[in-house]
XYZ file of C-alpha atoms in Angstrom:
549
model
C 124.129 70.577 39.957
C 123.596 73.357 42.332
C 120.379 73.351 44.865
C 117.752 76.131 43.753
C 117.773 78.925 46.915
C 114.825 81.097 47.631
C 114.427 83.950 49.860
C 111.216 85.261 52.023
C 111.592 88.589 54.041
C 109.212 88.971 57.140
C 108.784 92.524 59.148
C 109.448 91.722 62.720
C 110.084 94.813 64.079
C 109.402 95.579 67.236
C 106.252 92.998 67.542
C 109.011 90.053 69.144
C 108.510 92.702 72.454
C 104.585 92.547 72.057
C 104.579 88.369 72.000
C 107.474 88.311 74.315
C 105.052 90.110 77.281
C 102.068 88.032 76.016
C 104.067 85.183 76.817
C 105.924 85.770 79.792
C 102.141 87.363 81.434
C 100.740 84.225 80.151
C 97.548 85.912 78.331
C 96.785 83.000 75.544
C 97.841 80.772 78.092
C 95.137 81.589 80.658
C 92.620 82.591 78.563
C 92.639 79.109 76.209
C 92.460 77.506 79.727
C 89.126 78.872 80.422
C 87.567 78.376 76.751
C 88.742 74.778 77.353
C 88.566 72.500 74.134
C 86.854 75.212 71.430
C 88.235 72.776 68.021
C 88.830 76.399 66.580
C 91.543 76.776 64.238
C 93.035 79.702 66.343
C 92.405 79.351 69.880
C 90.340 82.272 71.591
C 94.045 83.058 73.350
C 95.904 83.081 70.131
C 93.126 85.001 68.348
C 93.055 87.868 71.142
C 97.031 87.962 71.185
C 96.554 88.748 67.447
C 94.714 91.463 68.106
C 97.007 92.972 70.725
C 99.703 92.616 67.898
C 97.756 94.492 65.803
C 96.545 96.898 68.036
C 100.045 97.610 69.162
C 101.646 97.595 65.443
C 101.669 100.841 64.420
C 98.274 100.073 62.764
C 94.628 101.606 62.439
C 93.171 98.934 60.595
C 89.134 97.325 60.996
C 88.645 93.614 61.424
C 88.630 92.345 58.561
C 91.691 94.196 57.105
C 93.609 92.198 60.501
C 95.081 89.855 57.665
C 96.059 91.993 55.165
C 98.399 93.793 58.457
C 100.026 90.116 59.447
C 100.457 89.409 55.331
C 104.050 90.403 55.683
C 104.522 89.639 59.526
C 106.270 86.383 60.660
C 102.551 84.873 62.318
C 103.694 81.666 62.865
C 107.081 82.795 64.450
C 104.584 85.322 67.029
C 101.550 83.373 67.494
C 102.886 79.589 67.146
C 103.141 76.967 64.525
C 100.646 76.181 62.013
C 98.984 79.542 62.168
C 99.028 81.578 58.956
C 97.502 85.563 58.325
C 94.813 84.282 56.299
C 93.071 82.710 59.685
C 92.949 85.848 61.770
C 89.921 86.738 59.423
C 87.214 89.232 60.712
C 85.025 86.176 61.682
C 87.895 84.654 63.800
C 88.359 87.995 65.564
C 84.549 88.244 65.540
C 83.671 85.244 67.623
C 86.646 85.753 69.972
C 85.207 89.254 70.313
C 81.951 87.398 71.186
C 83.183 85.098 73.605
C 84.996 87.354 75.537
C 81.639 89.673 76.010
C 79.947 86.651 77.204
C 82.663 85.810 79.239
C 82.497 89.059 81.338
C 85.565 91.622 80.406
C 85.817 92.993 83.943
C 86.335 89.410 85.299
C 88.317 88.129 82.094
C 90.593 91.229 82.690
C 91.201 90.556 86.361
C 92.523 87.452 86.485
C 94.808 88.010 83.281
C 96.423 91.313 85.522
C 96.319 89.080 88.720
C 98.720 86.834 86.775
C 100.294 89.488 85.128
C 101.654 90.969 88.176
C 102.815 87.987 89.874
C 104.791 87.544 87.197
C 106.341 90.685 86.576
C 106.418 91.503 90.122
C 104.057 94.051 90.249
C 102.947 96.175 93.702
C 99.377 97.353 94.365
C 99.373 98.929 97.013
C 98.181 102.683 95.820
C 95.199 102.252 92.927
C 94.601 105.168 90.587
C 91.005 105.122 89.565
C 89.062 107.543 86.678
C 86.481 107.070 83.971
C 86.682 108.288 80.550
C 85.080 108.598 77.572
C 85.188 107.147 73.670
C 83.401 109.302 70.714
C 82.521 107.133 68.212
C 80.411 107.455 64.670
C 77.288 105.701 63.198
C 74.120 105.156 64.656
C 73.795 102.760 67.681
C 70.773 101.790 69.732
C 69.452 103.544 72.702
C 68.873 101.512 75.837
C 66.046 102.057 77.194
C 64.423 100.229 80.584
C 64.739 96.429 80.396
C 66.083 96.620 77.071
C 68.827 93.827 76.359
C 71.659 96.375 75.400
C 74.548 95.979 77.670
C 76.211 99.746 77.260
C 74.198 102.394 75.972
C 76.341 104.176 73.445
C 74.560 107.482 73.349
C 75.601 111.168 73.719
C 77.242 112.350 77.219
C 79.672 114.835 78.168
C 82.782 114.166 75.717
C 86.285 114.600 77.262
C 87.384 114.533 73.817
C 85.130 118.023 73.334
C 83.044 115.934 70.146
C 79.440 116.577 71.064
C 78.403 116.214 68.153
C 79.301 112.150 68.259
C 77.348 108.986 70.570
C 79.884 107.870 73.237
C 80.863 105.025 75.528
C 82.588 105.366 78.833
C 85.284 103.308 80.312
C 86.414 102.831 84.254
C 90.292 101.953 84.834
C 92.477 101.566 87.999
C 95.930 101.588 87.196
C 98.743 100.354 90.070
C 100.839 103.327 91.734
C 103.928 100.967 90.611
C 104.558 101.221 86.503
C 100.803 102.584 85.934
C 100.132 98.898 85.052
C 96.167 98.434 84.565
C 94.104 95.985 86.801
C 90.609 96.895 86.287
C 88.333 98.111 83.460
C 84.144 98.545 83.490
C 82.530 99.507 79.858
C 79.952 102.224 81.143
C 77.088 103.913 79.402
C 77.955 107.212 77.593
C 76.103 109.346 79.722
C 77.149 107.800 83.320
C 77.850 110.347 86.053
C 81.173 110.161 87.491
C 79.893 110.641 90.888
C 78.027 107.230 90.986
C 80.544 105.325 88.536
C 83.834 106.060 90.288
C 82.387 105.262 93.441
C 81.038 101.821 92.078
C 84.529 101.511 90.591
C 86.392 102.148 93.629
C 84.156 99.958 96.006
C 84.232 97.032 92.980
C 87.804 97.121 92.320
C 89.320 96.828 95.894
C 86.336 94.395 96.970
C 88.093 92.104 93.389
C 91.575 92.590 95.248
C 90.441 91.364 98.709
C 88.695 88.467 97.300
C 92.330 87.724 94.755
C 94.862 88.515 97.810
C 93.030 88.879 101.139
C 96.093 89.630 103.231
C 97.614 92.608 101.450
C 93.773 94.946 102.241
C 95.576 96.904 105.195
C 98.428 98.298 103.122
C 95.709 99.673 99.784
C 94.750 103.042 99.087
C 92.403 104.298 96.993
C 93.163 107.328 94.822
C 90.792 109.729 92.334
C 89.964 112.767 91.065
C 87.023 115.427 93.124
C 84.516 113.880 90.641
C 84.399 110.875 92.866
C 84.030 113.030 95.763
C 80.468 113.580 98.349
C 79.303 112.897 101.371
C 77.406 109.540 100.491
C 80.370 108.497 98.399
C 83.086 109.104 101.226
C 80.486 107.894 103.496
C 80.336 104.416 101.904
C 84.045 104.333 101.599
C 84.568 104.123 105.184
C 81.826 101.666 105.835
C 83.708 99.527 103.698
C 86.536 100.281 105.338
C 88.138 101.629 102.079
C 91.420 104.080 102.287
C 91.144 106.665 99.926
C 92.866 110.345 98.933
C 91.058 112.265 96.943
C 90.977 115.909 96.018
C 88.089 117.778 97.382
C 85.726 119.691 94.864
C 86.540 123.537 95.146
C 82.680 123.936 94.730
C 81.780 122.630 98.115
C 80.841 124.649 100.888
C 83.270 123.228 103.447
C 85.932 123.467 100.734
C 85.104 127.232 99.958
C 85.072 127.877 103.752
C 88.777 126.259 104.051
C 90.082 127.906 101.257
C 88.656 131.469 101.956
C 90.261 131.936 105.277
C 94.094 132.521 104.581
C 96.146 129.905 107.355
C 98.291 131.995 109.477
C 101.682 129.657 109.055
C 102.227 127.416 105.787
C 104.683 124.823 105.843
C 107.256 124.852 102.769
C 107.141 121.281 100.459
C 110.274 119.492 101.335
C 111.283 119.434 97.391
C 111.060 123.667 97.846
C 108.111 123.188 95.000
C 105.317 125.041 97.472
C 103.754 125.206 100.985
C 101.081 123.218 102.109
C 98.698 123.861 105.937
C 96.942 120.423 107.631
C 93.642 120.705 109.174
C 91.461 117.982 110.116
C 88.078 118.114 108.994
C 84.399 116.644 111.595
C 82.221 116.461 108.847
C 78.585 114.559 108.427
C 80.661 111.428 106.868
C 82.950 111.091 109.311
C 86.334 112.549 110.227
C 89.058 113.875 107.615
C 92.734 114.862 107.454
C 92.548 117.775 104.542
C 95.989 118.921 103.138
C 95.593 122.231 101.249
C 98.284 122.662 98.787
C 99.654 125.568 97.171
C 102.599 125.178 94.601
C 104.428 127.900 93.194
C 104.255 126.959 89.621
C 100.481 127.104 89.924
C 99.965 130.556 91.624
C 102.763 131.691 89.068
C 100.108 130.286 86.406
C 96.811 131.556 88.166
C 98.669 135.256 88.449
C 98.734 135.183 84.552
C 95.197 133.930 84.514
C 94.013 136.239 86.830
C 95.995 139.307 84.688
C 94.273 138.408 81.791
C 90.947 138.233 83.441
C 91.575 141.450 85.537
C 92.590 143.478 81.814
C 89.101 141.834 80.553
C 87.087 142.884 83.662
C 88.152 146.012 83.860
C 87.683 147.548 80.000
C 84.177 145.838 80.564
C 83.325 148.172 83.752
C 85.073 150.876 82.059
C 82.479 151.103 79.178
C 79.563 150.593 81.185
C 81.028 153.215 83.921
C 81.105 155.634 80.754
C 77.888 155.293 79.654
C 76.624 155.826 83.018
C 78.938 159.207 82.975
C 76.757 160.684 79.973
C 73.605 160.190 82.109
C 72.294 163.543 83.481
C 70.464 163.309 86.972
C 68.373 165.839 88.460
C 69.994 165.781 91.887
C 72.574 164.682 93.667
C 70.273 161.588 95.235
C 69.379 159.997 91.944
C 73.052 160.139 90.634
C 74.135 158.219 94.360
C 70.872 156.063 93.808
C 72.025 155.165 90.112
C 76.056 154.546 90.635
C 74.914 152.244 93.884
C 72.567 150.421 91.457
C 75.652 149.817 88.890
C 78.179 148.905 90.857
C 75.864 145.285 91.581
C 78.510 142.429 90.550
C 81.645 144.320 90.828
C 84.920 142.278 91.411
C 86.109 143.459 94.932
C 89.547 144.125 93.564
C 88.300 146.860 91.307
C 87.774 149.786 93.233
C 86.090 152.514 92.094
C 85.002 155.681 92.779
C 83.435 158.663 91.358
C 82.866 162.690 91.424
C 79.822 164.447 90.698
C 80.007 167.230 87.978
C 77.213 169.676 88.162
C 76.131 171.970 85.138
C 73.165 174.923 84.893
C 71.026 174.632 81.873
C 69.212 177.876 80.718
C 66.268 177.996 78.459
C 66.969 180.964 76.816
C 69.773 181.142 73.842
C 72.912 182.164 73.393
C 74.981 183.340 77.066
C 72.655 183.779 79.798
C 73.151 187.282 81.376
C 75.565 187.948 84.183
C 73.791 186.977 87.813
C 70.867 185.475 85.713
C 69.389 182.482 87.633
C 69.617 178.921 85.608
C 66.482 177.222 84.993
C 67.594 174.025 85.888
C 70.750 172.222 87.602
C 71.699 168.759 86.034
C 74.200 166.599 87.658
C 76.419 163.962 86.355
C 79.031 161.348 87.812
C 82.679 161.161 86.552
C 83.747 157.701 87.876
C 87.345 156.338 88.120
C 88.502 152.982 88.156
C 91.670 151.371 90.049
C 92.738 147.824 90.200
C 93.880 147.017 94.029
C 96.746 144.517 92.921
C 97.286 143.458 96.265
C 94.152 142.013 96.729
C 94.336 140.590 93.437
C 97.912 138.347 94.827
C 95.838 137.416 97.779
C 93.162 136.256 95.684
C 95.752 133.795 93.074
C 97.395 132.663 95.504
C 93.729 131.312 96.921
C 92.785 130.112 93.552
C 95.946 128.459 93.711
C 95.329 126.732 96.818
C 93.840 122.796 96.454
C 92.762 120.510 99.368
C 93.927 116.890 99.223
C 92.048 114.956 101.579
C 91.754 111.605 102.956
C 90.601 109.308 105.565
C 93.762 107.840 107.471
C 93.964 110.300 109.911
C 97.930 109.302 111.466
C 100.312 110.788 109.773
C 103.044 108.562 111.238
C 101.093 106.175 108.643
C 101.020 109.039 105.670
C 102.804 111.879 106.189
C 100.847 114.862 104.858
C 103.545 115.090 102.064
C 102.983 111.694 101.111
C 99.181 112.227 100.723
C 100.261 115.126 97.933
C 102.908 112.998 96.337
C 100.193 109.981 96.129
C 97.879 112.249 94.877
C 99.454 113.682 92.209
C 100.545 110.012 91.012
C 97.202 110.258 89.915
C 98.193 111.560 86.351
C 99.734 107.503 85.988
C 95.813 106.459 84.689
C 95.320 109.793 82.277
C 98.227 108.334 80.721
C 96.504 105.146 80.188
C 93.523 107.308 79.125
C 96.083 109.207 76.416
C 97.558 105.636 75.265
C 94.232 104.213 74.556
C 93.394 107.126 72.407
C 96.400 107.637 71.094
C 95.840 106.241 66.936
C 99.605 105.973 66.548
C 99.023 102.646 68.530
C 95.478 101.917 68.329
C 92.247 102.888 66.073
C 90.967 106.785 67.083
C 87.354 105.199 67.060
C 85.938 102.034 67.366
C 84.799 100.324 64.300
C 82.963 97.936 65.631
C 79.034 98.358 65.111
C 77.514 95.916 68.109
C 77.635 97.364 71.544
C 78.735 94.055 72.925
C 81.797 93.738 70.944
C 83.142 97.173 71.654
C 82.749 96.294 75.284
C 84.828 93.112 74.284
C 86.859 95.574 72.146
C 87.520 97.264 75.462
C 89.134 94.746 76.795
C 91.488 94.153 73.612
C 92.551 98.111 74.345
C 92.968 97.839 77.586
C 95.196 94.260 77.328
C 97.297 96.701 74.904
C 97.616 99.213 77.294
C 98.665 96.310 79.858
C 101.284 94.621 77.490
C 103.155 98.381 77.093
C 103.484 98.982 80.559
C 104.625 96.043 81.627
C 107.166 96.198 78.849
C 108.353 99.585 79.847
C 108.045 98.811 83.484
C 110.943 95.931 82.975
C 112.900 97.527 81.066
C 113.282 100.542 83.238
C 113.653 98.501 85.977
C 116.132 96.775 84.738
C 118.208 99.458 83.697
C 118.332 101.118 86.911
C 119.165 97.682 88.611
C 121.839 97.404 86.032
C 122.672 101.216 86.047
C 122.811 101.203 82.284
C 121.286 103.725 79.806
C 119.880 104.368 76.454
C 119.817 107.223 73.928
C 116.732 109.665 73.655
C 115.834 110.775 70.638
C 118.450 113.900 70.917
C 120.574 111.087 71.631
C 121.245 112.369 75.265
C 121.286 109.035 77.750
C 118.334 108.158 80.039
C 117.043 104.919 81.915
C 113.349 105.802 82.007
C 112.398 105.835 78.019
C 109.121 105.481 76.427
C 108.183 101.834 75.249
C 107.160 103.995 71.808
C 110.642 105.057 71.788
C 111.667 101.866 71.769
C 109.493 100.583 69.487
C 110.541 102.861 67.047
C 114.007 101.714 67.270
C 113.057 98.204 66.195
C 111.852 99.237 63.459
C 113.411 97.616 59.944
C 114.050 94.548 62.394
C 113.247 91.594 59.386
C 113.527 88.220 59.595
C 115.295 86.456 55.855
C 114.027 82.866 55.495
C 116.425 81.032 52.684
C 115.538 78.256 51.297
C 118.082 76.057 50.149
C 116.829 72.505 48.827
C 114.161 71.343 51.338
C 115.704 73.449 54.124
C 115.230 76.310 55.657
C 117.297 79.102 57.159
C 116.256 82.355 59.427
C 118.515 85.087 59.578
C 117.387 88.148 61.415
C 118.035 91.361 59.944
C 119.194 94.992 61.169
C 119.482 94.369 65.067
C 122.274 96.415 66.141
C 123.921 96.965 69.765
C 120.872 99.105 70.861
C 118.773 96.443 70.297
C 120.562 93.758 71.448
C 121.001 95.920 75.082
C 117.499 96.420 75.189
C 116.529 92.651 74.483
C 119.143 91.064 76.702
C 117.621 93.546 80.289
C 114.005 92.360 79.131
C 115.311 88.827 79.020
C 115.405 85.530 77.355
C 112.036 85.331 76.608
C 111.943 88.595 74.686
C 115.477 87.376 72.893
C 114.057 83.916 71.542
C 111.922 86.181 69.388
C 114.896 87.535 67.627
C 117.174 84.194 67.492
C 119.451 85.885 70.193
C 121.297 83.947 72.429
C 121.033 85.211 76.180
């Protein structure tokens, strides 16, 4: 008599990847460590590794829908044996959520990075630091003074342009090497970016001198002019903190720099613009200042500027003509009167004008040859011209940036390095995109308590860690290996997308068969591409897929 065979199909997809980076970074690992001995059915590890599954699944789903995602996942194959999709319930996920609020996120997160980038070989020597913000809907409680409420989740100004909704904010620094995260701080949704990124910068290098004291020298510090004043740089130095940063155009010493036109400029060496060095004695201390002038961007701030000149100038036209249909009684008050209108004119707009004199006569019909008029009215006939030249000199100043910072020898940073650095800094709005990005993760929170988004914060952030350092190996490896993959026009490249990637897992399934009282796993659809791809990430990431190395 023949044994009775069954079959069970399980979506693996790209999710093997996911665990594979929890693993090798160790993130249930350290984190059950510190919980110690909870007796919970899934450890506060597991349970947060669930959530970075989730969270990195293709899914937009609320807690307690986590189960219904993992119904037709292979749990126990990700998350390890005896663990099944009806346990990663909304009060599982809950009281992890809990305990990693009261656990401190900013502290949880560091040491799981630390750990994470000893393992993956991670530098950190230039830090990219910003805020952002998260909209989110349904009423929340204010903070006031004393109150209990860790974040106030109230309304701010939105990045995201949603006034209308409360918000939270969010710190990150993100590594110069693979934009890997290292640091996170939940914020109040109205904090000011000049006090938080300067708390954020002095916090997150004081964490990496207390984690590796001997690497201090070789850190720089890197943000955006929001983080930039006098007390700010100021405290920097005391602290003997490197930093670039750009420098706000609004400033008065920046306006002063930019205004007067450098005699030479020195040409990028990638041909991409021209750049002037000047070093700064200001009240915080001494600066080297880099202004920087690209091409592309004066290209772009000439078609601003056209548009804004064409606006401008049908705008003084009109209120040129109705000064034109004004009648003066002498020459004085017409002077007096175009003097008066001209207040506020662009300096590129020249104009000019000619005054048009006309005798009125009392009596009607045509006054009689040599008859004397009554009265002389005089009126102005203005013309307008655009000086274009003036209007170059001025894009190509609007163009113009200043890049500053406080190492002063170039031998250390060349002044081309400073711009290069700088405009690495686009590595943590990435991050910023990714987290907000619901392809990968919800587009608002759906937690209700303020101290599980913070926790919640942590979960996106983890996410945002595990993709990075999966894309950062596997482009790695295929330049070490000087191999390549296909892009989505199927033209070959060795720096894809992890979401690339992810989407060529997909239809990966695993096909247990039961025949008798044993089992059998066979995985489903993996072709060469995958394969390739699992083989440069390494065993770790093959075992998830039953591939031999």
């Amino acid at each position: 008599m023949s044994e009775e065979v069954a079959y069970q199909t399980e979506r693996l997809d790209h999710l093997g990847i996911v665990a594979g980076v929890c693993q090798e970074a160790g993130i249930a690992e350290w984190l059950d460590k510190l919980a110690g001995d909870s007796r919970r059915s899934v450890s506060v590890g597991k349970a947060t590794v669930a959530m970075v599954l989730n969270g990195l699944g293709f899914s937009n789903r609320q807690l307690y829908l986590v189960p219904q995602y993992f119904e037709n996942k292979p749990v126990e194959h990700l998350l390890g044996e005896g663990i099944t999709a009806d346990m990663l319930n909304d009060d599982c996920l809950g009281r992890t959520l809990d305990w990693l609020y009261e656990h401190d996120v900013t502290t949880l997160f560091a040491g799981v990075a630390l750990q994470a980038r000893r393992r993956f070989g991670i530098a950190a020597q230039h830090l990219h630091i910003d805020t952002t913000s998260f909209s989110v809907s349904g009423e929340y409680t204010s903070k006031e003074e004393g109150d209990p409420v860790p974040i106030a989740i109230t309304y701010g100004y939105s990045r995201d342009h949603r006034e209308d909704l409360k918000q939270w904010m969010l710190a990150l620094a993100t590594t110069h090497d693979g934009d890997i995260p290292l640091f996170l701080r939940p914020l109040d949704g109205n904090s000011s970016d000049k006090e938080q990124l300067s708390a954020a910068v002095r916090e997150v290098m004081t964490q990496l001198r207390a984690q590796v004291p001997g690497e201090h020298e070789q850190r720089i510090a890197i943000f955006d002019s929001g983080g930039y004043s006098e007390a700010n740089m100021k405290s920097y130095n005391e602290a003997n903190i490197w930093w670039i940063s750009r420098v706000p155009e609004t400033s008065t010493a920046a306006k002063g720099a930019l205004e007067k036109e450098p005699e030479q400029w020195q040409a990028l060496f990638d041909g991409s613009g021209e750049y002037v060095v000047r070093t700064m004695e200001l009240p915080q201390g001494k600066e080297r200042w880099v202004i920087v002038r690209t091409h592309a961007q004066v290209q772009a701030t000439q078609k601003q500027m056209e548009h804004q000149v064409k606006k401008t100038q049908q705008e003084w036209e009109k209120r040129l003509w109705h000064l034109s249909n004004q009648a003066f009684g002498c020459q004085t008050d017409a002077r007096t009167a175009w003097e008066k209108a001209l207040k506020g004119k662009p300096s590129w707009l020249n104009a000019t004008f000619s005054l048009k004199e006309q005798q009125q006569y009392q009596q009607r019909g045509r006054p009689k040859k040599g008859a004397a008029p009554d009265q002389t009215i005089w009126s102005l006939v203005p013309t307008l011209a655009v000086d274009q030249a003036e209007v170059d000199v001025l894009a190509r100043k609007k163009a113009a940036f200043i890049v500053a910072t406080n190492i002063l020898d170039a031998q250390h940073l060349s002044h081309e390095q400073v711009i290069s650095t700088y405009k690495e800094q686009g590595g943590v709005e990435r991050g910023f995109r990714f987290l907000k990005d619901p392809v990968f993760l919800a587009s608002s929170v759906f937690v209700k308590k303020p101290e599980r988004v913070i926790a919640l914060s942590f979960v996106m952030v983890l996410c945002l860690l595990v993709y990075r350092l999966a894309e950062h190996r596997l482009r790695r490896q295929l330049l070490a290996m000087e191999q390549t993959v296909p892009t989505q026009m199927n033209k070959p490249t060795n720096r894809p997308t992890m979401r690339w990637i992810f989407q060529c897992f997909e239809g990966i399934d695993l096909l247990h068969i039961r025949s008798g009282s044993h089992w059998h796993i066979q995985v489903l659809g993996l072709q060469a591409l995958h394969q390739q791809v699992l083989r440069l990430l390494g065993p770790v990431y093959s075992q998830f897929y039953f591939l031999s190395p």
